[in-house]
Amino acid sequence: MGRLIRRMIQRKWDGNTQRDAIRLDSQTPPQGVEVWEGLPYEEDGHPMHTLNLYRPAGVYGPLPTVVDIHGGGWMYGDRQLNRNYCMYLASRGYAVMGMSYRLVPEVTVAGQVQDVFASLHWLAEHSTEYGFDLSRVLLTGDSAGGHLTGLTACVQLSPDLQKLYQVDPLPFSFSALAIAHGVCDVYRFRLFTPLLDRALTREYLHLMLGRPWRRSPLRRHVSFEDTAPGLPLPPILVIASQPDRYYAQSQRLMRYLDNSPFPHQVIHWSRQQSARATHVFEVGWWDWPESRDTNDRTLAFFGQVCRGDFS
């Protein structure tokens, strides 16, 4: 059963590779943006230890920072997957970073967190050179990247999690988080029939936490609801949409936040508002009106937090 499930997972991400290549080829990137591509944040030659930087062309001086963690089920994608989305954010007056990170099954989720932290330490060292204002940082991610966004923010605030994930804390704080269609509960995906869903979840947990996953030291320290309690998290924006096949994950996250002390807002798209507002639509199709609206509202939330106007 496990081997069959692994083949299903691999076929899914192979199909996404083809579809995303077609999508990116069909799109005209946002204009007026300066891009630095493939900068290494580790000097080991690994192709996934690279990042991209984006700034509005012709604008000088430090700008508020957006750090984007791409999605892809922890198994797919790189710094180019969200390139046009990052360029759009930069075109709105922000300095943006998007990194690649090593993928499952090459590493567990601990290795991915280590890569995200390594890229952020690199940014801390080079922020002045590229004009990134690290007193104003929005950390955002979509789907599995939304999970890594929440986990990264929690690890940054917890010495115990830093020890578990074997990372050093960053010399800056996150001003706000934006979790877009986040798959933040890794213990239950709720996509298929209960039997198949349990099998899929079990195989993913083996891949993400190590086999056998129940004995992994990461168990109970990986989902947002595991790691967030008791931490002084910054304001959180949740982006959710009813046509999203992972909508149950967004619903769980919204319920959790509604019953938590964490300050948060929600951007929510109903089916009546847009039937095409499916999983990570605002990232994949940056030029749709729904996407521009969502991304501009995300930046407005960030600006509100930075001005101290968030309530």
GROMACS .gro file of C-alpha atoms in nm:
model
  311
    1MET     CA    1   0.000   0.000   0.000
    2GLY     CA    2   0.280   0.241   0.090
    3ARG     CA    3   0.455   0.190  -0.242
    4LEU     CA    4   0.130   0.251  -0.433
    5ILE     CA    5   0.064   0.570  -0.237
    6ARG     CA    6   0.418   0.695  -0.305
    7ARG     CA    7   0.363   0.640  -0.678
    8MET     CA    8   0.035   0.833  -0.659
    9ILE     CA    9   0.208   1.121  -0.485
   10GLN     CA   10   0.493   1.127  -0.736
   11ARG     CA   11   0.255   1.119  -1.035
   12LYS     CA   12   0.064   1.412  -0.888
   13TRP     CA   13   0.376   1.628  -0.859
   14ASP     CA   14   0.505   1.518  -1.200
   15GLY     CA   15   0.175   1.641  -1.343
   16ASN     CA   16   0.211   1.971  -1.159
   17THR     CA   17   0.557   2.017  -1.309
   18GLN     CA   18   0.410   2.000  -1.658
   19ARG     CA   19   0.110   2.219  -1.580
   20ASP     CA   20   0.317   2.487  -1.408
   21ALA     CA   21   0.563   2.498  -1.697
   22ILE     CA   22   0.272   2.561  -1.936
   23ARG     CA   23   0.124   2.823  -1.702
   24LEU     CA   24   0.451   3.014  -1.662
   25ASP     CA   25   0.515   3.007  -2.037
   26SER     CA   26   0.170   3.154  -2.098
   27GLN     CA   27   0.209   3.447  -1.859
   28THR     CA   28   0.359   3.788  -1.915
   29PRO     CA   29   0.564   3.874  -1.606
   30PRO     CA   30   0.494   4.198  -1.420
   31GLN     CA   31   0.694   4.490  -1.554
   32GLY     CA   32   0.918   4.744  -1.383
   33VAL     CA   33   1.096   4.500  -1.154
   34GLU     CA   34   1.467   4.436  -1.105
   35VAL     CA   35   1.553   4.069  -1.043
   36TRP     CA   36   1.860   3.889  -0.906
   37GLU     CA   37   1.832   3.516  -0.977
   38GLY     CA   38   2.006   3.213  -0.838
   39LEU     CA   39   2.204   3.375  -0.558
   40PRO     CA   40   2.357   3.101  -0.338
   41TYR     CA   41   2.273   3.122   0.031
   42GLU     CA   42   2.489   2.820   0.111
   43GLU     CA   43   2.831   2.763  -0.045
   44ASP     CA   44   2.786   2.389  -0.100
   45GLY     CA   45   2.685   2.401  -0.467
   46HIS     CA   46   2.343   2.245  -0.404
   47PRO     CA   47   2.103   2.384  -0.668
   48MET     CA   48   1.827   2.421  -0.410
   49HIS     CA   49   2.042   2.638  -0.185
   50THR     CA   50   1.971   2.942  -0.402
   51LEU     CA   51   1.733   3.236  -0.388
   52ASN     CA   52   1.590   3.519  -0.596
   53LEU     CA   53   1.558   3.885  -0.499
   54TYR     CA   54   1.315   4.138  -0.647
   55ARG     CA   55   1.286   4.516  -0.618
   56PRO     CA   56   1.093   4.782  -0.807
   57ALA     CA   57   1.321   4.916  -1.080
   58GLY     CA   58   1.460   5.264  -1.030
   59VAL     CA   59   1.371   5.280  -0.661
   60TYR     CA   60   1.658   5.329  -0.417
   61GLY     CA   61   1.697   5.291  -0.044
   62PRO     CA   62   1.560   5.030   0.195
   63LEU     CA   63   1.212   4.896   0.130
   64PRO     CA   64   0.977   4.688   0.347
   65THR     CA   65   1.051   4.321   0.299
   66VAL     CA   66   0.837   4.029   0.186
   67VAL     CA   67   0.980   3.677   0.221
   68ASP     CA   68   0.791   3.414   0.022
   69ILE     CA   69   0.806   3.037   0.087
   70HIS     CA   70   0.671   2.849  -0.214
   71GLY     CA   71   0.432   2.556  -0.185
   72GLY     CA   72   0.435   2.222  -0.363
   73GLY     CA   73   0.344   1.956  -0.110
   74TRP     CA   74   0.692   1.969   0.044
   75MET     CA   75   0.802   1.760  -0.258
   76TYR     CA   76   0.792   1.999  -0.552
   77GLY     CA   77   0.891   2.347  -0.665
   78ASP     CA   78   1.179   2.590  -0.634
   79ARG     CA   79   1.253   2.964  -0.628
   80GLN     CA   80   1.111   3.003  -0.982
   81LEU     CA   81   0.768   2.859  -0.909
   82ASN     CA   82   0.632   3.185  -0.757
   83ARG     CA   83   0.852   3.417  -0.963
   84ASN     CA   84   0.570   3.618  -1.122
   85TYR     CA   85   0.386   3.647  -0.790
   86CYS     CA   86   0.702   3.781  -0.624
   87MET     CA   87   0.753   4.023  -0.912
   88TYR     CA   88   0.400   4.156  -0.866
   89LEU     CA   89   0.463   4.222  -0.497
   90ALA     CA   90   0.788   4.399  -0.587
   91SER     CA   91   0.606   4.610  -0.847
   92ARG     CA   92   0.390   4.740  -0.561
   93GLY     CA   93   0.694   4.887  -0.385
   94TYR     CA   94   0.841   4.601  -0.183
   95ALA     CA   95   1.174   4.422  -0.161
   96VAL     CA   96   1.096   4.050  -0.204
   97MET     CA   97   1.293   3.731  -0.149
   98GLY     CA   98   1.193   3.382  -0.259
   99MET     CA   99   1.413   3.081  -0.190
  100SER     CA  100   1.448   2.723  -0.303
  101TYR     CA  101   1.475   2.462  -0.031
  102ARG     CA  102   1.555   2.094  -0.044
  103LEU     CA  103   1.256   1.873  -0.097
  104VAL     CA  104   1.111   1.561   0.056
  105PRO     CA  105   1.227   1.280   0.040
  106GLU     CA  106   1.585   1.414   0.013
  107VAL     CA  107   1.531   1.573   0.354
  108THR     CA  108   1.264   1.574   0.620
  109VAL     CA  109   1.074   1.889   0.712
  110ALA     CA  110   1.359   1.964   0.957
  111GLY     CA  111   1.597   2.001   0.662
  112GLN     CA  112   1.350   2.234   0.493
  113VAL     CA  113   1.327   2.453   0.802
  114GLN     CA  114   1.708   2.457   0.817
  115ASP     CA  115   1.719   2.576   0.455
  116VAL     CA  116   1.461   2.849   0.515
  117PHE     CA  117   1.659   2.973   0.815
  118ALA     CA  118   1.986   2.959   0.619
  119SER     CA  119   1.833   3.177   0.345
  120LEU     CA  120   1.706   3.424   0.606
  121HIS     CA  121   2.046   3.442   0.775
  122TRP     CA  122   2.192   3.518   0.430
  123LEU     CA  123   1.935   3.795   0.387
  124ALA     CA  124   2.030   3.940   0.726
  125GLU     CA  125   2.394   3.957   0.613
  126HIS     CA  126   2.313   4.114   0.274
  127SER     CA  127   2.006   4.327   0.351
  128THR     CA  128   2.189   4.659   0.334
  129GLU     CA  129   2.352   4.567   0.002
  130TYR     CA  130   2.015   4.498  -0.163
  131GLY     CA  131   1.797   4.748   0.025
  132PHE     CA  132   1.584   4.517   0.240
  133ASP     CA  133   1.444   4.681   0.553
  134LEU     CA  134   1.444   4.403   0.811
  135SER     CA  135   1.255   4.609   1.067
  136ARG     CA  136   0.948   4.546   0.848
  137VAL     CA  137   0.925   4.182   0.735
  138LEU     CA  138   0.618   3.998   0.610
  139LEU     CA  139   0.671   3.621   0.600
  140THR     CA  140   0.429   3.454   0.362
  141GLY     CA  141   0.378   3.115   0.202
  142ASP     CA  142   0.117   2.918   0.013
  143SER     CA  143  -0.007   2.563   0.070
  144ALA     CA  144   0.285   2.361   0.210
  145GLY     CA  145   0.473   2.693   0.209
  146GLY     CA  146   0.200   2.825   0.437
  147HIS     CA  147   0.276   2.542   0.677
  148LEU     CA  148   0.648   2.624   0.661
  149THR     CA  149   0.565   2.992   0.719
  150GLY     CA  150   0.386   2.917   1.044
  151LEU     CA  151   0.651   2.668   1.153
  152THR     CA  152   0.937   2.909   1.076
  153ALA     CA  153   0.771   3.186   1.278
  154CYS     CA  154   0.723   2.950   1.573
  155VAL     CA  155   1.080   2.816   1.559
  156GLN     CA  156   1.212   3.173   1.557
  157LEU     CA  157   1.031   3.240   1.887
  158SER     CA  158   1.112   2.913   2.067
  159PRO     CA  159   1.459   2.810   2.190
  160ASP     CA  160   1.327   2.454   2.236
  161LEU     CA  161   1.215   2.436   1.872
  162GLN     CA  162   1.544   2.590   1.758
  163LYS     CA  163   1.727   2.309   1.934
  164LEU     CA  164   1.496   2.045   1.788
  165TYR     CA  165   1.525   2.181   1.433
  166GLN     CA  166   1.897   2.263   1.476
  167VAL     CA  167   1.882   2.626   1.368
  168ASP     CA  168   2.011   2.954   1.513
  169PRO     CA  169   1.761   3.236   1.574
  170LEU     CA  170   1.750   3.522   1.326
  171PRO     CA  171   1.877   3.871   1.417
  172PHE     CA  172   1.541   4.020   1.314
  173SER     CA  173   1.173   3.957   1.386
  174PHE     CA  174   0.875   3.897   1.163
  175SER     CA  175   0.629   4.187   1.169
  176ALA     CA  176   0.343   3.979   1.027
  177LEU     CA  177   0.256   3.643   0.871
  178ALA     CA  178   0.037   3.570   0.569
  179ILE     CA  179  -0.067   3.206   0.531
  180ALA     CA  180  -0.232   3.144   0.194
  181HIS     CA  181  -0.437   2.823   0.161
  182GLY     CA  182  -0.205   2.673   0.419
  183VAL     CA  183  -0.188   2.299   0.478
  184CYS     CA  184  -0.095   2.353   0.840
  185ASP     CA  185  -0.232   2.028   0.986
  186VAL     CA  186  -0.003   1.753   0.854
  187TYR     CA  187  -0.176   1.476   1.051
  188ARG     CA  188  -0.497   1.471   0.845
  189PHE     CA  189  -0.534   1.597   0.488
  190ARG     CA  190  -0.910   1.526   0.437
  191LEU     CA  191  -0.890   1.490   0.060
  192PHE     CA  192  -1.029   1.144  -0.019
  193THR     CA  193  -1.228   0.866   0.139
  194PRO     CA  194  -1.125   0.807   0.502
  195LEU     CA  195  -0.929   0.488   0.424
  196LEU     CA  196  -0.733   0.639   0.135
  197ASP     CA  197  -0.684   0.965   0.323
  198ARG     CA  198  -0.534   0.782   0.620
  199ALA     CA  199  -0.298   0.595   0.389
  200LEU     CA  200  -0.192   0.915   0.212
  201THR     CA  201  -0.138   1.097   0.542
  202ARG     CA  202   0.062   0.808   0.686
  203GLU     CA  203   0.295   0.794   0.385
  204TYR     CA  204   0.343   1.171   0.387
  205LEU     CA  205   0.429   1.161   0.756
  206HIS     CA  206   0.693   0.896   0.690
  207LEU     CA  207   0.842   1.121   0.419
  208MET     CA  208   0.822   1.444   0.620
  209LEU     CA  209   0.921   1.323   0.966
  210GLY     CA  210   1.126   1.012   0.893
  211ARG     CA  211   1.037   0.646   0.908
  212PRO     CA  212   0.876   0.537   1.133
  213TRP     CA  213   0.709   0.874   1.181
  214ARG     CA  214   0.554   0.787   1.519
  215ARG     CA  215   0.904   0.762   1.668
  216SER     CA  216   1.031   1.083   1.510
  217PRO     CA  217   1.138   1.358   1.755
  218LEU     CA  218   0.949   1.598   1.526
  219ARG     CA  219   0.616   1.433   1.602
  220ARG     CA  220   0.388   1.675   1.790
  221HIS     CA  221   0.626   1.958   1.697
  222VAL     CA  222   0.543   2.011   1.330
  223SER     CA  223   0.185   2.132   1.276
  224PHE     CA  224   0.087   2.490   1.358
  225GLU     CA  225  -0.137   2.375   1.642
  226ASP     CA  226   0.161   2.184   1.786
  227THR     CA  227   0.404   2.473   1.787
  228ALA     CA  228   0.204   2.797   1.823
  229PRO     CA  229   0.057   2.775   2.176
  230GLY     CA  230   0.216   3.015   2.422
  231LEU     CA  231   0.429   3.201   2.168
  232PRO     CA  232   0.407   3.579   2.106
  233LEU     CA  233   0.328   3.547   1.736
  234PRO     CA  234   0.283   3.861   1.525
  235PRO     CA  235  -0.045   3.940   1.348
  236ILE     CA  236  -0.151   3.668   1.106
  237LEU     CA  237  -0.344   3.697   0.781
  238VAL     CA  238  -0.521   3.385   0.650
  239ILE     CA  239  -0.613   3.368   0.282
  240ALA     CA  240  -0.882   3.109   0.213
  241SER     CA  241  -1.128   3.021  -0.064
  242GLN     CA  242  -1.423   2.784  -0.078
  243PRO     CA  243  -1.336   2.641  -0.422
  244ASP     CA  244  -0.998   2.529  -0.282
  245ARG     CA  245  -0.981   2.149  -0.255
  246TYR     CA  246  -0.783   2.202   0.068
  247TYR     CA  247  -1.049   2.436   0.209
  248ALA     CA  248  -1.097   2.210   0.515
  249GLN     CA  249  -0.738   2.294   0.612
  250SER     CA  250  -0.811   2.667   0.595
  251GLN     CA  251  -1.129   2.618   0.794
  252ARG     CA  252  -0.939   2.436   1.068
  253LEU     CA  253  -0.676   2.710   1.083
  254MET     CA  254  -0.940   2.984   1.098
  255ARG     CA  255  -1.128   2.805   1.379
  256TYR     CA  256  -0.805   2.758   1.570
  257LEU     CA  257  -0.712   3.126   1.539
  258ASP     CA  258  -1.065   3.237   1.633
  259ASN     CA  259  -1.025   3.045   1.959
  260SER     CA  260  -0.670   3.162   2.023
  261PRO     CA  261  -0.518   3.485   2.158
  262PHE     CA  262  -0.336   3.547   1.828
  263PRO     CA  263  -0.431   3.866   1.639
  264HIS     CA  264  -0.549   3.776   1.291
  265GLN     CA  265  -0.752   3.873   0.986
  266VAL     CA  266  -0.898   3.669   0.701
  267ILE     CA  267  -0.934   3.724   0.329
  268HIS     CA  268  -1.208   3.480   0.227
  269TRP     CA  269  -1.339   3.406  -0.121
  270SER     CA  270  -1.674   3.229  -0.151
  271ARG     CA  271  -1.783   3.027  -0.455
  272GLN     CA  272  -2.036   3.298  -0.531
  273GLN     CA  273  -1.762   3.561  -0.546
  274SER     CA  274  -1.538   3.355  -0.775
  275ALA     CA  275  -1.565   2.993  -0.882
  276ARG     CA  276  -1.208   3.001  -1.014
  277ALA     CA  277  -1.057   3.110  -0.682
  278THR     CA  278  -0.911   2.763  -0.635
  279HIS     CA  279  -0.600   2.648  -0.450
  280VAL     CA  280  -0.332   2.925  -0.444
  281PHE     CA  281  -0.499   3.107  -0.734
  282GLU     CA  282  -0.352   3.444  -0.632
  283VAL     CA  283   0.001   3.302  -0.652
  284GLY     CA  284  -0.032   3.098  -0.971
  285TRP     CA  285  -0.239   3.353  -1.166
  286TRP     CA  286  -0.106   3.686  -1.045
  287ASP     CA  287  -0.282   3.890  -1.317
  288TRP     CA  288  -0.641   3.785  -1.244
  289PRO     CA  289  -0.853   4.061  -1.088
  290GLU     CA  290  -0.921   3.832  -0.790
  291SER     CA  291  -0.547   3.783  -0.747
  292ARG     CA  292  -0.460   4.151  -0.767
  293ASP     CA  293  -0.733   4.226  -0.514
  294THR     CA  294  -0.608   3.953  -0.277
  295ASN     CA  295  -0.242   4.048  -0.307
  296ASP     CA  296  -0.309   4.419  -0.268
  297ARG     CA  297  -0.519   4.348   0.042
  298THR     CA  298  -0.234   4.134   0.177
  299LEU     CA  299   0.009   4.422   0.135
  300ALA     CA  300  -0.245   4.661   0.288
  301PHE     CA  301  -0.263   4.431   0.593
  302PHE     CA  302   0.117   4.436   0.614
  303GLY     CA  303   0.123   4.815   0.588
  304GLN     CA  304  -0.143   4.842   0.857
  305VAL     CA  305   0.066   4.626   1.092
  306CYS     CA  306   0.383   4.826   1.022
  307ARG     CA  307   0.203   5.154   1.091
  308GLY     CA  308   0.070   5.020   1.419
  309ASP     CA  309  -0.289   5.050   1.296
  310PHE     CA  310  -0.378   4.680   1.318
  311SER     CA  311  -0.652   4.588   1.562
   0.00000   0.00000   0.00000
